[in-house]
Tab-separated table of C-alpha atoms in Angstrom:
chain	number	residue	atom	x	y	z
A	253	MET	CA	9.801	-24.213	-7.325
A	254	LYS	CA	6.265	-22.930	-7.819
A	255	VAL	CA	5.406	-19.693	-6.019
A	256	ILE	CA	1.735	-18.733	-5.769
A	257	ILE	CA	0.983	-15.078	-4.963
A	258	ILE	CA	-2.579	-14.195	-4.035
A	259	GLY	CA	-3.231	-10.504	-4.742
A	260	GLY	CA	-1.739	-8.341	-7.475
A	261	GLY	CA	-1.248	-5.020	-5.672
A	262	TRP	CA	2.106	-3.341	-5.128
A	263	ALA	CA	3.099	-5.969	-2.553
A	264	GLY	CA	2.179	-8.902	-4.777
A	265	CYS	CA	3.979	-7.423	-7.777
A	266	ALA	CA	7.120	-6.751	-5.716
A	267	ALA	CA	7.037	-10.304	-4.326
A	268	ALA	CA	6.702	-11.675	-7.856
A	269	ILE	CA	9.752	-9.752	-9.045
A	270	THR	CA	12.109	-10.893	-6.278
A	271	ALA	CA	10.798	-14.481	-6.371
A	272	ILE	CA	11.315	-14.814	-10.119
A	273	LYS	CA	14.751	-13.200	-9.948
A	274	ALA	CA	15.651	-15.763	-7.288
A	275	GLY	CA	14.707	-18.515	-9.744
A	276	GLY	CA	11.104	-19.446	-8.955
A	277	GLU	CA	8.182	-20.208	-11.227
A	278	VAL	CA	5.858	-17.397	-10.208
A	279	HIS	CA	2.096	-17.061	-10.553
A	280	ILE	CA	0.013	-14.059	-9.450
A	281	TYR	CA	-3.718	-14.564	-8.909
A	282	GLU	CA	-5.634	-11.265	-8.874
A	283	ARG	CA	-9.408	-11.134	-8.376
A	284	THR	CA	-9.968	-7.978	-10.516
A	285	ASP	CA	-9.068	-7.201	-14.130
A	286	MET	CA	-6.090	-4.973	-13.241
A	287	LEU	CA	-2.923	-5.166	-11.203
A	288	LEU	CA	-1.916	-2.671	-8.475
A	289	GLY	CA	-5.247	-2.274	-6.698
A	290	LEU	CA	-5.067	0.950	-4.691
A	291	GLY	CA	-1.922	1.846	-6.639
A	292	ASN	CA	-4.241	2.861	-9.457
A	293	VAL	CA	-5.532	5.749	-7.351
A	294	GLY	CA	-2.537	6.443	-5.064
A	295	GLY	CA	0.433	8.126	-6.626
A	296	ILE	CA	2.575	9.523	-3.792
A	297	MET	CA	6.192	8.336	-3.543
A	298	ARG	CA	9.469	9.429	-1.936
A	299	ASN	CA	7.840	11.813	0.569
A	300	ASN	CA	9.658	12.103	3.899
A	301	GLY	CA	11.162	8.754	4.952
A	302	ARG	CA	9.849	7.002	1.869
A	303	PHE	CA	12.801	8.521	0.029
A	304	THR	CA	15.157	6.620	2.322
A	305	ALA	CA	13.189	3.379	1.999
A	306	SER	CA	13.037	3.700	-1.802
A	307	GLU	CA	16.794	4.041	-1.999
A	308	GLU	CA	17.246	1.058	0.333
A	309	ILE	CA	15.033	-1.025	-1.969
A	310	ILE	CA	17.122	0.053	-4.957
A	311	ALA	CA	20.405	-0.688	-3.167
A	312	MET	CA	19.102	-4.121	-2.157
A	313	GLY	CA	18.355	-4.962	-5.787
A	314	GLY	CA	14.588	-4.626	-5.807
A	315	GLY	CA	14.254	-1.248	-7.489
A	316	GLU	CA	12.326	-2.097	-10.651
A	317	LEU	CA	9.005	-0.773	-9.358
A	318	ILE	CA	10.632	2.340	-7.899
A	319	ASP	CA	12.219	2.962	-11.305
A	320	ILE	CA	8.776	2.783	-12.955
A	321	THR	CA	7.133	5.186	-10.510
A	322	ASP	CA	10.094	7.552	-10.892
A	323	SER	CA	9.853	7.445	-14.689
A	324	LEU	CA	6.106	8.154	-14.638
A	325	SER	CA	6.247	10.956	-12.072
A	326	ARG	CA	4.420	14.103	-13.132
A	327	HIS	CA	6.050	16.131	-10.354
A	328	LYS	CA	9.278	15.632	-8.424
A	329	ASN	CA	10.496	17.059	-5.132
A	330	ILE	CA	7.311	18.948	-4.259
A	331	ASP	CA	6.289	19.931	-0.738
A	332	PHE	CA	2.803	19.980	0.774
A	333	PRO	CA	1.675	20.219	4.411
A	334	GLY	CA	3.678	17.795	6.545
A	335	HIS	CA	5.563	16.368	3.576
A	336	LYS	CA	8.809	17.126	1.806
A	337	HIS	CA	10.331	16.127	-1.544
A	338	ALA	CA	7.350	14.063	-2.754
A	339	TRP	CA	7.205	12.521	-6.224
A	340	LEU	CA	3.747	12.076	-7.778
A	341	TYR	CA	3.382	9.338	-10.390
A	342	ASP	CA	0.649	9.318	-13.028
A	343	VAL	CA	-1.997	6.864	-11.822
A	344	ASN	CA	-3.450	6.602	-15.333
A	345	LYS	CA	-0.218	5.211	-16.799
A	346	ILE	CA	1.182	3.061	-14.008
A	347	GLU	CA	-0.668	-0.262	-14.328
A	348	PRO	CA	0.171	-1.092	-17.969
A	349	ALA	CA	3.842	-0.321	-17.294
A	350	VAL	CA	3.980	-2.656	-14.288
A	351	ARG	CA	2.069	-5.377	-16.121
A	352	GLU	CA	4.512	-5.187	-19.044
A	353	LEU	CA	7.480	-5.456	-16.679
A	354	LEU	CA	6.110	-8.582	-14.997
A	355	ILE	CA	5.266	-10.248	-18.306
A	356	ASN	CA	8.765	-9.529	-19.641
A	357	LEU	CA	10.270	-11.063	-16.498
A	358	GLY	CA	8.228	-14.219	-17.053
A	359	VAL	CA	5.651	-13.843	-14.276
A	360	ASN	CA	2.407	-15.706	-14.963
A	361	ILE	CA	-0.485	-13.284	-14.357
A	362	HIS	CA	-3.989	-14.656	-13.759
A	363	LEU	CA	-6.565	-11.860	-13.713
A	364	GLU	CA	-10.214	-12.167	-12.654
A	365	SER	CA	-9.127	-15.146	-10.546
A	366	ARG	CA	-10.549	-14.777	-7.064
A	367	ILE	CA	-9.057	-17.221	-4.590
A	368	THR	CA	-11.656	-18.399	-2.106
A	369	ASP	CA	-10.147	-21.254	-0.085
A	370	VAL	CA	-7.087	-23.371	0.661
A	371	ILE	CA	-6.463	-27.072	1.059
A	372	MET	CA	-4.181	-28.019	3.927
A	373	GLU	CA	-2.010	-30.984	4.818
A	374	GLU	CA	-0.991	-30.672	8.452
A	375	LYS	CA	0.591	-27.174	8.727
A	376	LYS	CA	1.226	-26.738	4.999
A	377	ILE	CA	-0.930	-25.355	2.235
A	378	LYS	CA	-1.136	-27.825	-0.639
A	379	GLY	CA	-3.249	-25.736	-2.967
A	380	ILE	CA	-5.747	-22.915	-3.441
A	381	TYR	CA	-9.218	-22.840	-4.952
A	382	ILE	CA	-10.251	-20.366	-7.646
A	383	GLU	CA	-13.899	-19.421	-6.976
A	384	ASN	CA	-14.383	-22.734	-5.108
A	385	LYS	CA	-13.860	-24.696	-8.327
A	386	GLU	CA	-10.392	-25.070	-9.825
A	387	LEU	CA	-7.611	-26.285	-7.518
A	388	VAL	CA	-4.116	-24.857	-8.062
A	389	ASP	CA	-1.142	-26.440	-6.324
A	390	GLY	CA	2.144	-24.806	-5.321
A	391	ASP	CA	5.246	-25.166	-3.200
A	392	VAL	CA	5.037	-21.865	-1.357
A	393	PHE	CA	2.337	-19.207	-1.078
A	394	ILE	CA	2.412	-15.455	-0.491
A	395	GLU	CA	-0.756	-13.692	0.611
A	396	THR	CA	-0.990	-10.053	-0.421
A	397	THR	CA	-4.768	-9.742	-0.442
A	398	GLY	CA	-4.752	-6.483	1.499
A	399	SER	CA	-7.177	-5.602	4.251
A	400	THR	CA	-9.992	-3.703	2.520
A	401	GLY	CA	-13.572	-4.790	1.977
A	402	PRO	CA	-15.730	-6.692	1.363
A	403	MET	CA	-18.853	-4.557	1.146
A	404	GLY	CA	-20.240	-5.763	4.460
A	405	ASN	CA	-17.221	-4.410	6.319
A	406	CYS	CA	-17.518	-1.010	4.651
A	407	LEU	CA	-21.179	-0.975	5.668
A	408	LYS	CA	-20.501	-2.120	9.249
A	409	TYR	CA	-17.464	0.046	9.996
A	410	GLY	CA	-17.918	2.890	7.503
A	411	ASN	CA	-20.619	4.644	5.504
A	412	GLY	CA	-21.381	1.761	3.160
A	413	CYS	CA	-19.815	0.700	-0.125
A	414	ALA	CA	-18.284	3.839	-1.620
A	415	MET	CA	-17.727	2.197	-5.035
A	416	CYS	CA	-13.944	2.386	-4.901
A	417	VAL	CA	-11.330	1.075	-7.347
A	418	LEU	CA	-11.382	-2.367	-5.667
A	419	ARG	CA	-14.876	-2.967	-7.100
A	420	CYS	CA	-16.043	-5.743	-4.761
A	421	PRO	CA	-19.564	-5.867	-6.283
A	422	SER	CA	-18.083	-6.665	-9.694
A	423	PHE	CA	-15.219	-9.021	-8.851
A	424	GLY	CA	-16.258	-10.500	-5.539
A	425	PRO	CA	-15.053	-9.884	-2.002
A	426	ARG	CA	-11.535	-10.281	-0.683
A	427	VAL	CA	-11.015	-13.540	1.207
A	428	SER	CA	-8.412	-13.929	3.966
A	429	LEU	CA	-6.547	-17.096	2.993
A	430	SER	CA	-4.577	-17.174	6.235
A	431	ALA	CA	-7.883	-17.233	8.107
A	432	ARG	CA	-9.107	-20.034	5.840
A	433	ALA	CA	-5.973	-21.928	6.866
A	434	GLY	CA	-6.962	-21.551	10.518
A	435	VAL	CA	-4.858	-18.545	11.573
A	436	GLU	CA	-6.709	-15.739	13.341
A	437	ASP	CA	-6.197	-12.261	11.877
A	438	PHE	CA	-5.562	-9.009	13.737
A	439	GLN	CA	-7.665	-5.895	13.072
A	440	GLY	CA	-6.653	-2.290	13.269
A	441	GLU	CA	-8.624	-0.095	15.645
A	442	ARG	CA	-9.596	3.554	16.054
A	443	GLU	CA	-9.471	5.636	19.200
A	444	ASP	CA	-13.166	5.026	19.855
A	445	GLY	CA	-12.686	1.255	19.660
A	446	VAL	CA	-14.281	0.862	16.230
A	447	LEU	CA	-12.388	-1.555	13.981
A	448	GLY	CA	-10.660	-0.568	10.766
A	449	ALA	CA	-9.901	2.845	9.340
A	450	MET	CA	-11.216	4.832	6.408
A	451	SER	CA	-9.077	5.357	3.312
A	452	GLY	CA	-7.659	8.842	3.384
A	453	SER	CA	-8.061	10.302	-0.101
A	454	CYS	CA	-10.334	10.593	-3.128
A	455	LYS	CA	-9.910	11.401	-6.804
A	456	LEU	CA	-11.578	14.216	-8.731
A	457	ALA	CA	-11.687	14.422	-12.504
A	458	LYS	CA	-9.209	17.176	-13.372
A	459	ASP	CA	-11.308	18.440	-16.256
A	460	SER	CA	-14.176	19.048	-13.818
A	461	LEU	CA	-12.066	21.712	-12.070
A	462	SER	CA	-11.640	25.320	-13.168
A	463	GLU	CA	-8.982	26.142	-15.746
A	464	GLU	CA	-7.095	28.127	-13.120
A	465	LEU	CA	-6.887	25.164	-10.727
A	466	VAL	CA	-5.897	22.757	-13.493
A	467	LYS	CA	-3.137	25.137	-14.615
A	468	LYS	CA	-1.789	25.410	-11.064
A	469	LEU	CA	-1.914	21.636	-10.572
A	470	ASP	CA	-0.116	21.020	-13.862
A	471	GLU	CA	2.589	23.549	-13.082
A	472	GLU	CA	3.083	23.134	-9.316
A	473	GLY	CA	1.563	19.739	-8.485
A	474	VAL	CA	-0.324	20.979	-5.421
A	475	VAL	CA	-3.222	23.335	-4.631
A	476	VAL	CA	-4.347	24.377	-1.135
A	477	LEU	CA	-7.848	25.842	-0.725
A	478	LYS	CA	-9.119	27.251	2.583
A	479	ILE	CA	-12.268	25.611	3.985
A	480	PRO	CA	-14.893	27.962	5.469
A	481	GLU	CA	-14.610	28.115	9.265
A	482	GLU	CA	-18.050	26.602	9.811
A	483	GLU	CA	-17.174	23.524	7.699
A	484	ILE	CA	-13.974	22.536	9.535
A	485	ASN	CA	-14.307	19.082	11.126
A	486	MET	CA	-11.305	17.989	13.201
A	487	GLU	CA	-13.056	14.780	14.325
A	488	LYS	CA	-12.882	13.383	10.792
A	489	LEU	CA	-9.106	13.090	11.070
A	490	LYS	CA	-9.415	10.364	13.721
A	491	ALA	CA	-11.054	7.958	11.268
A	492	LYS	CA	-8.358	8.297	8.606
A	493	VAL	CA	-6.083	5.419	7.765
A	494	CYS	CA	-3.337	7.832	6.689
A	495	GLN	CA	-2.250	9.273	10.017
A	496	GLN	CA	0.587	11.136	8.305
A	497	TYR	CA	-2.185	13.341	6.918
A	498	ALA	CA	-4.105	13.588	10.210
A	499	LEU	CA	-2.830	17.139	10.664
A	500	LYS	CA	-4.959	20.208	11.280
A	501	GLU	CA	-3.969	21.568	7.850
A	502	TYR	CA	-5.972	18.722	6.299
A	503	ALA	CA	-9.077	19.680	8.278
A	504	GLU	CA	-8.726	23.407	7.625
A	505	ASN	CA	-7.931	23.140	3.899
A	506	ILE	CA	-8.779	21.224	0.780
A	507	ILE	CA	-5.440	19.916	-0.499
A	508	LEU	CA	-5.243	18.698	-4.087
A	509	LEU	CA	-2.303	16.841	-5.644
A	510	ASP	CA	-1.725	16.187	-9.342
A	511	THR	CA	-1.440	12.443	-9.978
A	512	GLY	CA	-2.991	12.575	-13.447
A	513	ASN	CA	-6.295	13.066	-11.700
A	514	ALA	CA	-6.736	15.534	-8.853
A	515	LYS	CA	-6.020	13.669	-5.624
A	516	LEU	CA	-8.225	15.113	-2.863
A	517	MET	CA	-6.505	14.589	0.484
A	518	THR	CA	-9.517	13.805	2.624
A	519	SER	CA	-11.502	10.607	3.235
A	520	TYR	CA	-14.691	12.119	1.813
A	521	TYR	CA	-16.315	15.522	1.390
A	522	PRO	CA	-19.993	16.188	0.622
A	523	ILE	CA	-20.140	17.265	-2.990
A	524	ASN	CA	-22.643	20.079	-2.373
A	525	LYS	CA	-20.151	21.617	0.079
A	526	LEU	CA	-17.156	20.873	-2.147
A	527	ARG	CA	-18.764	22.754	-5.030
A	528	LYS	CA	-19.029	25.909	-2.928
A	529	LEU	CA	-15.254	26.294	-3.002
A	530	PRO	CA	-13.635	28.452	-5.714
A	531	GLY	CA	-12.643	26.407	-8.748
A	532	LEU	CA	-14.568	23.317	-7.610
A	533	GLU	CA	-18.037	24.463	-8.673
A	534	LYS	CA	-18.331	21.526	-11.138
A	535	ALA	CA	-16.150	18.998	-9.310
A	536	LYS	CA	-16.859	15.305	-9.960
A	537	TYR	CA	-15.637	12.267	-7.996
A	538	ILE	CA	-14.066	9.406	-9.936
A	539	ASP	CA	-12.761	7.374	-6.989
A	540	PRO	CA	-14.579	6.438	-4.966
A	541	TYR	CA	-17.674	7.353	-6.922
A	542	ALA	CA	-19.426	7.978	-3.604
A	543	GLY	CA	-16.598	10.190	-2.353
A	544	GLY	CA	-19.169	12.695	-1.171
A	545	LYS	CA	-20.434	10.162	1.352
A	546	GLY	CA	-17.577	7.918	2.446
A	547	ASN	CA	-14.600	5.769	1.505
A	548	SER	CA	-13.358	2.204	1.800
A	549	ILE	CA	-12.558	0.664	5.193
A	550	ARG	CA	-9.138	-0.927	5.647
A	551	TYR	CA	-7.069	-2.845	8.234
A	552	LEU	CA	-9.585	-5.565	8.980
A	553	SER	CA	-7.323	-8.492	8.067
A	554	VAL	CA	-3.701	-8.539	9.251
A	555	ALA	CA	-1.915	-11.872	9.598
A	556	PRO	CA	0.353	-12.646	12.565
A	557	ARG	CA	3.867	-13.075	11.183
A	558	THR	CA	7.544	-13.194	11.961
A	559	ASP	CA	10.039	-10.567	10.794
A	560	ASP	CA	10.971	-12.695	7.775
A	561	MET	CA	7.336	-12.239	6.589
A	562	LYS	CA	6.306	-15.863	7.250
A	563	ILE	CA	2.787	-16.282	8.661
A	564	ASN	CA	2.695	-17.862	12.100
A	565	GLY	CA	1.204	-21.330	12.150
A	566	ILE	CA	1.586	-22.069	8.427
A	567	ASP	CA	4.877	-23.551	7.285
A	568	ASN	CA	4.792	-22.429	3.654
A	569	MET	CA	2.879	-19.143	3.587
A	570	PHE	CA	4.317	-15.623	3.643
A	571	CYS	CA	2.555	-12.258	3.572
A	572	ALA	CA	3.256	-8.657	2.561
A	573	GLY	CA	1.622	-5.247	2.274
A	574	GLU	CA	-1.367	-4.426	4.459
A	575	LYS	CA	-1.895	-8.143	5.039
A	576	SER	CA	1.406	-8.145	6.948
A	577	GLY	CA	0.828	-5.174	9.243
A	578	LEU	CA	-0.842	-1.830	9.766
A	579	PHE	CA	1.278	-0.348	6.992
A	580	VAL	CA	0.289	2.648	4.873
A	581	GLY	CA	1.595	3.266	1.380
A	582	HIS	CA	3.024	1.917	-1.850
A	583	THR	CA	6.645	2.047	-0.700
A	584	GLU	CA	5.789	0.046	2.408
A	585	ALA	CA	3.987	-2.559	0.266
A	586	ILE	CA	6.892	-2.822	-2.172
A	587	ALA	CA	9.434	-3.178	0.641
A	588	THR	CA	7.553	-5.967	2.435
A	589	GLY	CA	6.742	-7.642	-0.881
A	590	CYS	CA	10.403	-7.736	-1.918
A	591	LEU	CA	11.332	-9.522	1.304
A	592	ALA	CA	8.421	-11.970	1.150
A	593	GLY	CA	9.157	-12.973	-2.450
A	594	HIS	CA	12.864	-13.485	-1.765
A	595	ASN	CA	12.232	-15.493	1.416
A	596	ALA	CA	9.651	-17.682	-0.316
A	597	ILE	CA	12.445	-19.066	-2.503
A	598	ARG	CA	14.806	-19.400	0.449
A	599	TYR	CA	12.124	-21.441	2.192
A	600	THR	CA	11.726	-23.882	-0.697
A	601	LEU	CA	15.500	-24.459	-0.710
A	602	GLY	CA	15.741	-24.991	3.037
A	603	MET	CA	17.920	-21.892	3.404
A	604	PRO	CA	17.835	-19.617	6.479
A	605	LEU	CA	15.260	-16.887	5.953
A	606	LEU	CA	16.455	-13.305	5.627
A	607	ILE	CA	15.564	-10.834	8.373
A	608	LEU	CA	16.581	-7.293	7.496
A	609	PRO	CA	18.508	-5.626	10.328
A	610	ALA	CA	17.024	-2.748	12.309
A	611	SER	CA	19.889	-0.559	11.074
A	612	THR	CA	17.869	-0.300	7.844
A	613	ALA	CA	14.600	1.632	7.752
A	614	ILE	CA	12.861	-1.320	6.093
A	615	GLY	CA	14.078	-3.845	8.649
A	616	ASP	CA	13.184	-1.535	11.505
A	617	ILE	CA	9.627	-0.777	10.385
A	618	ILE	CA	8.920	-4.493	9.772
A	619	SER	CA	10.088	-5.364	13.279
A	620	TYR	CA	8.557	-2.317	14.976
A	621	ALA	CA	5.100	-2.724	13.425
A	622	ASN	CA	5.143	-6.415	14.320
A	623	HIS	CA	5.873	-5.618	17.952
A	624	LYS	CA	3.323	-2.794	18.200
A	625	ILE	CA	0.388	-4.792	16.820
A	626	LEU	CA	0.417	-6.910	19.988
A	627	THR	CA	-0.802	-3.917	22.027
A	628	LYS	CA	-4.127	-2.078	21.909
A	629	GLU	CA	-2.312	1.240	21.512
A	630	GLY	CA	-0.246	-0.204	18.689
A	631	ARG	CA	-3.357	-1.387	16.855
A	632	GLN	CA	-4.647	2.191	16.915
A	633	ASN	CA	-1.544	3.430	15.074
A	634	ARG	CA	-0.526	3.055	11.434
A	635	TYR	CA	3.044	2.609	10.274
A	636	THR	CA	4.565	4.482	7.373
A	637	PHE	CA	7.909	5.966	6.408
A	638	ALA	CA	6.000	9.134	5.463
A	639	GLY	CA	4.854	10.410	8.836
A	640	GLY	CA	3.197	9.769	12.159
A	641	ASP	CA	4.710	7.600	14.865
A	642	TYR	CA	7.115	5.696	12.643
A	643	PHE	CA	8.652	8.644	10.796
A	644	ASN	CA	9.334	10.245	14.176
A	645	ARG	CA	11.101	7.031	15.129
A	646	MET	CA	13.147	7.165	11.924
A	647	LEU	CA	14.255	10.667	12.827
A	648	SER	CA	15.166	9.750	16.408
A	649	LEU	CA	17.186	6.716	15.293
A	650	GLY	CA	19.004	8.569	12.536
A	651	LEU	CA	17.559	6.309	9.831
A	652	TYR	CA	16.153	9.141	7.688
A	653	SER	CA	18.390	10.351	4.880
A	654	THR	CA	18.015	11.829	1.396
A	655	ASN	CA	21.661	11.178	0.488
A	656	LYS	CA	21.580	8.326	-2.027
A	657	GLU	CA	25.288	7.545	-1.653
A	658	ASP	CA	25.045	7.329	2.138
A	659	ILE	CA	22.028	5.031	1.951
A	660	SER	CA	23.758	2.792	-0.587
A	661	ARG	CA	26.897	2.613	1.568
A	662	ARG	CA	24.838	1.691	4.633
A	663	VAL	CA	23.220	-1.181	2.754
A	664	SER	CA	26.575	-2.288	1.353
A	665	LYS	CA	28.206	-2.369	4.807
A	666	LEU	CA	25.498	-4.824	5.857
A	667	ASN	CA	26.316	-7.046	2.847
A	668	LEU	CA	22.776	-6.532	1.585
A	669	ASN	CA	23.553	-4.800	-1.696
A	670	ASP	CA	21.660	-6.526	-4.534
A	671	VAL	CA	20.387	-9.256	-2.191
A	672	PHE	CA	16.973	-9.177	-3.897
A	673	SER	CA	18.641	-9.738	-7.287
A	674	CYS	CA	20.437	-12.912	-6.248
A	675	LYS	CA	19.549	-16.040	-8.234
A	676	LEU	CA	19.185	-18.822	-5.688
A	677	ILE	CA	17.990	-21.687	-7.900
């Protein structure tokens, strides 16, 4: 059974792992020259409810990517405003490790392969086109193209192309394959009715910071610098994609995290103002390069789906990551990707598709986000285990836990232990 995955971010990589473990022939088509996409500039894992979700993924048999981020973490169990027990992986080491894992598992990786269209037969996709030229066939397809870009969207809904890690000018724009197949996408919204949301963090070169700041980042993993009163801008928080960071502390302070680079927890900050702060007098942006002006715009392409991750209206196409909902974060992408990859193989075999129960955090967020996107209010929210509306829900339902044994037992009682490791073919 040939599984075609379009998009090589965290969701696509997770889908590839569970699909190949289930027995499929798996191909990833990624438009850039690297896997992981935003994972190359992210770095935050296990904070708040993401700890619970990570342990559920491990208990369900899909923990390979969690193991890699754990092994490459520069800091473990650190706290910063609004967040507890975070692990920060090294963004400069993560992609080669994930690529090696996929190659060793037998996943076929096709880089610099931008998929631009589909060919349909009734309600099924028969194949995909690479740059409108080469046709690739498959039995089942998983779209994990994300929801960011192309440049025109960042210009229309943001401050223009900020030259982020996705590099649309170099590798071409993202194309919504579900839309090409005739299915209308959802878009996330902001409170003022504007579509999309701005990415919530930047990267500074660590060696452009003062020795004192670098030393503190290396030793403690986090630095908090007070912003002058006259520079505080609470309105900026409303535009952020990462609502778990839309707290007043992030408007009143510059918060830096050590992910190999210095992760600046704000959508953008004018560099002339940034350099007035102690220790940042020579600060330099490395992602996005125009981090003094703006950031990428996300949540402009979300496919309607069922809770088994199948796209409505297409018989043989699944989705994961931001393509599957207004999700924020690597853990959320990995969780949805694991389910999509596993169900893709179930589909080819005519088996019932797996829907994770709401007594798991992963099953609940997949169902909850799917329900909320149908409402205007729901499209103004973002869904993450790490904070905001959904983490509050986790707390109220008793789904949040940092006890690994308890989480494993909960998964086992549902007969879901190692489900993502099952060979089906």
